[in-house]
Coordinates of C-alpha atoms in Angstrom, one line a residue:
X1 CA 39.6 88.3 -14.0
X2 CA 38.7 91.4 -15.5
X3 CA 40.9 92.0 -19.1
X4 CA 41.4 95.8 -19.8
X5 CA 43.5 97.4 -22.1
X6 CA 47.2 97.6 -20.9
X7 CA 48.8 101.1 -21.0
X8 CA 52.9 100.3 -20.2
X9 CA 53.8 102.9 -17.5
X10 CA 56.3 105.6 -18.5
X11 CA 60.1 104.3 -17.4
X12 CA 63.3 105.7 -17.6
X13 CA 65.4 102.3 -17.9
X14 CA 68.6 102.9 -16.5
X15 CA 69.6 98.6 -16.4
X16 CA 72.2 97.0 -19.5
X17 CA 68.9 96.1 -21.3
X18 CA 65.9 96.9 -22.8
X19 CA 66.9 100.0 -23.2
X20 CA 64.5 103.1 -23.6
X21 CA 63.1 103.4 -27.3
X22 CA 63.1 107.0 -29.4
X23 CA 59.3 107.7 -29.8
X24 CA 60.2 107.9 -33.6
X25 CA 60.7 104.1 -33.3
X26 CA 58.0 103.2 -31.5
X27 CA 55.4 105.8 -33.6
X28 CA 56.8 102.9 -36.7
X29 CA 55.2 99.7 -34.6
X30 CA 51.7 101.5 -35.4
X31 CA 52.6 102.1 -39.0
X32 CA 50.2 99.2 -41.6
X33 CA 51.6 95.7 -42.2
X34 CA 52.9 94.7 -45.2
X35 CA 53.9 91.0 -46.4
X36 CA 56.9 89.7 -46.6
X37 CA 56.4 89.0 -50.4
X38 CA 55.8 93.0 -51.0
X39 CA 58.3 94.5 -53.3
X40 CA 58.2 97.5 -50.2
X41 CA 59.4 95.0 -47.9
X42 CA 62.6 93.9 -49.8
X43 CA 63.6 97.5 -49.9
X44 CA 63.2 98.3 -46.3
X45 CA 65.2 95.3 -45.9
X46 CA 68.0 96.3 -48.1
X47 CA 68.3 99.8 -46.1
X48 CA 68.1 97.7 -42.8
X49 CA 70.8 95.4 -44.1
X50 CA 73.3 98.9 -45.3
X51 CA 73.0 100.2 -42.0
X52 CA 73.5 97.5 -39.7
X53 CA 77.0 96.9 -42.1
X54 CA 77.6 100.2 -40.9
X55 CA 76.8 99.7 -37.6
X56 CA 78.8 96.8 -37.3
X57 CA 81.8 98.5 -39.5
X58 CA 81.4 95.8 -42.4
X59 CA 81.1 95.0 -46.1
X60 CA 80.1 91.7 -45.7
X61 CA 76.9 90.9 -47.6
X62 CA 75.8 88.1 -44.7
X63 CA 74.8 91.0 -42.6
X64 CA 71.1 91.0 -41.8
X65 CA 68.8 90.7 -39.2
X66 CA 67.1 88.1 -37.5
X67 CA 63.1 88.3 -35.4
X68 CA 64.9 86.7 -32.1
X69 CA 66.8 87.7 -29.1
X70 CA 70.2 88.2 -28.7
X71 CA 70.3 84.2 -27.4
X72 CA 69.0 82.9 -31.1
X73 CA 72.0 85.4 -32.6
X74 CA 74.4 83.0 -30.4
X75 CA 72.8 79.9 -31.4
X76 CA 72.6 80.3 -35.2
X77 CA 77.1 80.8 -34.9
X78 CA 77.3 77.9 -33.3
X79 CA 75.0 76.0 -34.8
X80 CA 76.4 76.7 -38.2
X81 CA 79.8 76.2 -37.6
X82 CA 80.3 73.3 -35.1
X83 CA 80.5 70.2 -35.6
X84 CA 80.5 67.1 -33.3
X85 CA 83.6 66.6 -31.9
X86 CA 85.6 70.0 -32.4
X87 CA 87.3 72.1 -29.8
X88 CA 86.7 75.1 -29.2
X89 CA 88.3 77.9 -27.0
X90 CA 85.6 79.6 -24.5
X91 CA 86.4 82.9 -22.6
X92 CA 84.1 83.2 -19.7
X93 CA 84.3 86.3 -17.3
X94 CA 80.9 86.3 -17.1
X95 CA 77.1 85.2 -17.8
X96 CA 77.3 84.6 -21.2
X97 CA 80.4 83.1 -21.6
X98 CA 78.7 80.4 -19.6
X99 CA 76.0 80.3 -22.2
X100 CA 78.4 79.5 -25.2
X101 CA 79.8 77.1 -23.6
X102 CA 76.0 75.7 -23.4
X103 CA 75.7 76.0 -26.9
X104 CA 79.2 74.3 -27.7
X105 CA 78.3 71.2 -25.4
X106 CA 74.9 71.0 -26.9
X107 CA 76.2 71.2 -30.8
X108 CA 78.3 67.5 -29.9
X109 CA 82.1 69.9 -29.4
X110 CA 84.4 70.0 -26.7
X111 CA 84.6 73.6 -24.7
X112 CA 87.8 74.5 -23.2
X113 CA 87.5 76.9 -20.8
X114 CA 89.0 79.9 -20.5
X115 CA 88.2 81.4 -17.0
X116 CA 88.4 85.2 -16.1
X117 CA 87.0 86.7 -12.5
X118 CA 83.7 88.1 -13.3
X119 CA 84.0 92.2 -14.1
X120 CA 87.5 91.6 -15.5
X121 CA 88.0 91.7 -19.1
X122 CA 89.2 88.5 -21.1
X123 CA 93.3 87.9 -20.7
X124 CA 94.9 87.6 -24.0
X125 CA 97.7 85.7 -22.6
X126 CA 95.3 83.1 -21.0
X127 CA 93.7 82.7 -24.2
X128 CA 97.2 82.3 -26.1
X129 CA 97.9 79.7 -23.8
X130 CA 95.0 77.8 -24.1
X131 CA 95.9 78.2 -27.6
X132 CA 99.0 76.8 -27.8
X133 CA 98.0 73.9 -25.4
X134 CA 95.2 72.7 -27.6
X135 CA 96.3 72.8 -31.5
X136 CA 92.9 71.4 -32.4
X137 CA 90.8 73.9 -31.2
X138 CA 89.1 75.8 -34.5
X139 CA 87.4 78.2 -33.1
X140 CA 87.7 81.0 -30.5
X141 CA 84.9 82.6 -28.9
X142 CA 84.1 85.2 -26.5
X143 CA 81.9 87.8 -25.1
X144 CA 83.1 91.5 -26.2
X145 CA 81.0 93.4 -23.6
X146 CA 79.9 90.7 -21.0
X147 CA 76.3 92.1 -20.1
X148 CA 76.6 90.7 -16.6
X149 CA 79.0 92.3 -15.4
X150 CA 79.7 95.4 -18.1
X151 CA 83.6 94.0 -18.4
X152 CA 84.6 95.1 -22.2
X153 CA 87.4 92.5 -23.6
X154 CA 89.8 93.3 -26.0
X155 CA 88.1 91.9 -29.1
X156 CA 91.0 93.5 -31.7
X157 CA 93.5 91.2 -30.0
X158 CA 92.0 88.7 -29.2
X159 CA 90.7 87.9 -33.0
X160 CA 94.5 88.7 -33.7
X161 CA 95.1 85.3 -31.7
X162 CA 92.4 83.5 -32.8
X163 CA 93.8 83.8 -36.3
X164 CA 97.4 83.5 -35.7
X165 CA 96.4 79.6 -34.5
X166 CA 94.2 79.0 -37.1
X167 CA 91.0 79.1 -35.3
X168 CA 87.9 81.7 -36.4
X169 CA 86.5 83.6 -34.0
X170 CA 82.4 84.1 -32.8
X171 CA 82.0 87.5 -31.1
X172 CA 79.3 88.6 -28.3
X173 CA 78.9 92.1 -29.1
X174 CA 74.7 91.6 -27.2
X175 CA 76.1 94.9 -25.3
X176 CA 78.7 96.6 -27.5
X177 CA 77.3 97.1 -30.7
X178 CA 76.1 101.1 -30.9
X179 CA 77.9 101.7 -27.2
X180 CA 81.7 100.3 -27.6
X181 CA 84.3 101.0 -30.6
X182 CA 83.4 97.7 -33.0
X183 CA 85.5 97.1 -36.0
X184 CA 84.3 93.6 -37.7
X185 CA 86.3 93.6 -40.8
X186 CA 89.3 96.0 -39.5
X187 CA 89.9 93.3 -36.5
X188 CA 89.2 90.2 -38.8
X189 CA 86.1 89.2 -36.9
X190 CA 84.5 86.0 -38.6
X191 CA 81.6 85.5 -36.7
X192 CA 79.5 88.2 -34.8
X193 CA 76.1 88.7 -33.4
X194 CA 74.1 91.5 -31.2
X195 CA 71.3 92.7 -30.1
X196 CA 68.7 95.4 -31.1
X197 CA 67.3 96.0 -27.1
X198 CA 70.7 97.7 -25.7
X199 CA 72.9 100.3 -27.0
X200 CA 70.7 100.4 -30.7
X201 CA 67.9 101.5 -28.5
X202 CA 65.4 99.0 -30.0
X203 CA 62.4 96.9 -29.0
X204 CA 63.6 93.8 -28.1
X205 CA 63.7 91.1 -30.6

């Protein structure tokens, strides 16, 4: 095998994600490295930290980013506020409603299953139901923008429910954030993660 240099061909990427990147972005990839100890660093990450509270229409200080995919985003709700043996409400019209269910299952809780035909958005009064049928559930969670399928739920109502029976709520905005009104703190969202590859226009990761 003969190992040459690899020059990416030119695409115009039309799919839910990666999405094309500004030349402006990717002119900053050849820019020097600095070390995460350098006082330059902490100040780019300050800026990065403002604006992705803007972007996600929040104050809350436990904005930042993290060097993964959308998946580890997912992961690090769950993981952090699960515990074995809790119930939680899952809203799947889609891929990735399958996928917290994964995460649920794998974090020792009980998913309860909230099932939508794939390309239809989330029904609130399925959810409320599942609600009322299972007072122990403490958490809600669903997919705002299911990237399968492009189905956009009603994330303002539905965190409306999640709060009314006492459960928090962990948002999939992977395909919303940047592309589909998002109000974290206006709509009482308490746990949220997204991605930089789709609507932000980012290199994945």
């Amino acid at each position: 095998m003969t190992i040459t240099t690899f020059n990416p061909p030119v695409r115009t990427l039309m799919g839910p994600g990666p999405s094309d990147v500004h030349p402006r972005v990717l002119s900053a990839l050849a820019r020097p490295t600095i070390g995460h100890l350098d006082p330059s660093f902490g100040m780019m990450m300050d800026e990065v930290k403002t604006l992705l509270q803007y972007a996600f229409q929040t104050r809350n200080q436990l904005t930042f980013p993290v060097s993964a995919p959308g998946s580890a985003g997912m992961e690090t709700c769950f993981a952090n506020l699960l515990e074995a043996g809790d119930t939680v409400i899952v809203c799947q019209n889609g891929v990735f409603g399958g996928r917290m269910k994964e995460n649920v299952e794998r974090c020792g809780a009980t998913a309860i299953m909230v099932q939508d035909d794939w390309g239809k958005a989330v029904d609130p009064q399925k959810v409320e139901d599942a609600l009322k049928a299972h007072p122990e559930a403490s958490i809600l969670a669903f997919v705002h923008a299911e990237t399968s399928t492009g189905a956009l739920s009603d994330a303002k109502t539905l965190c409306a429910l999640a709060h009314q029976y006492d459960c928090l709520s962990i948002v999939d905005a992977v395909t919303s954030v940047g592309g589909s009104e998002l109000r974290v703190d206006d709509w009482g969202i308490d746990a949220i993660y997204s991605g930089t590859q789709k609507c932000l226009s980012c290199v994945p990761g």
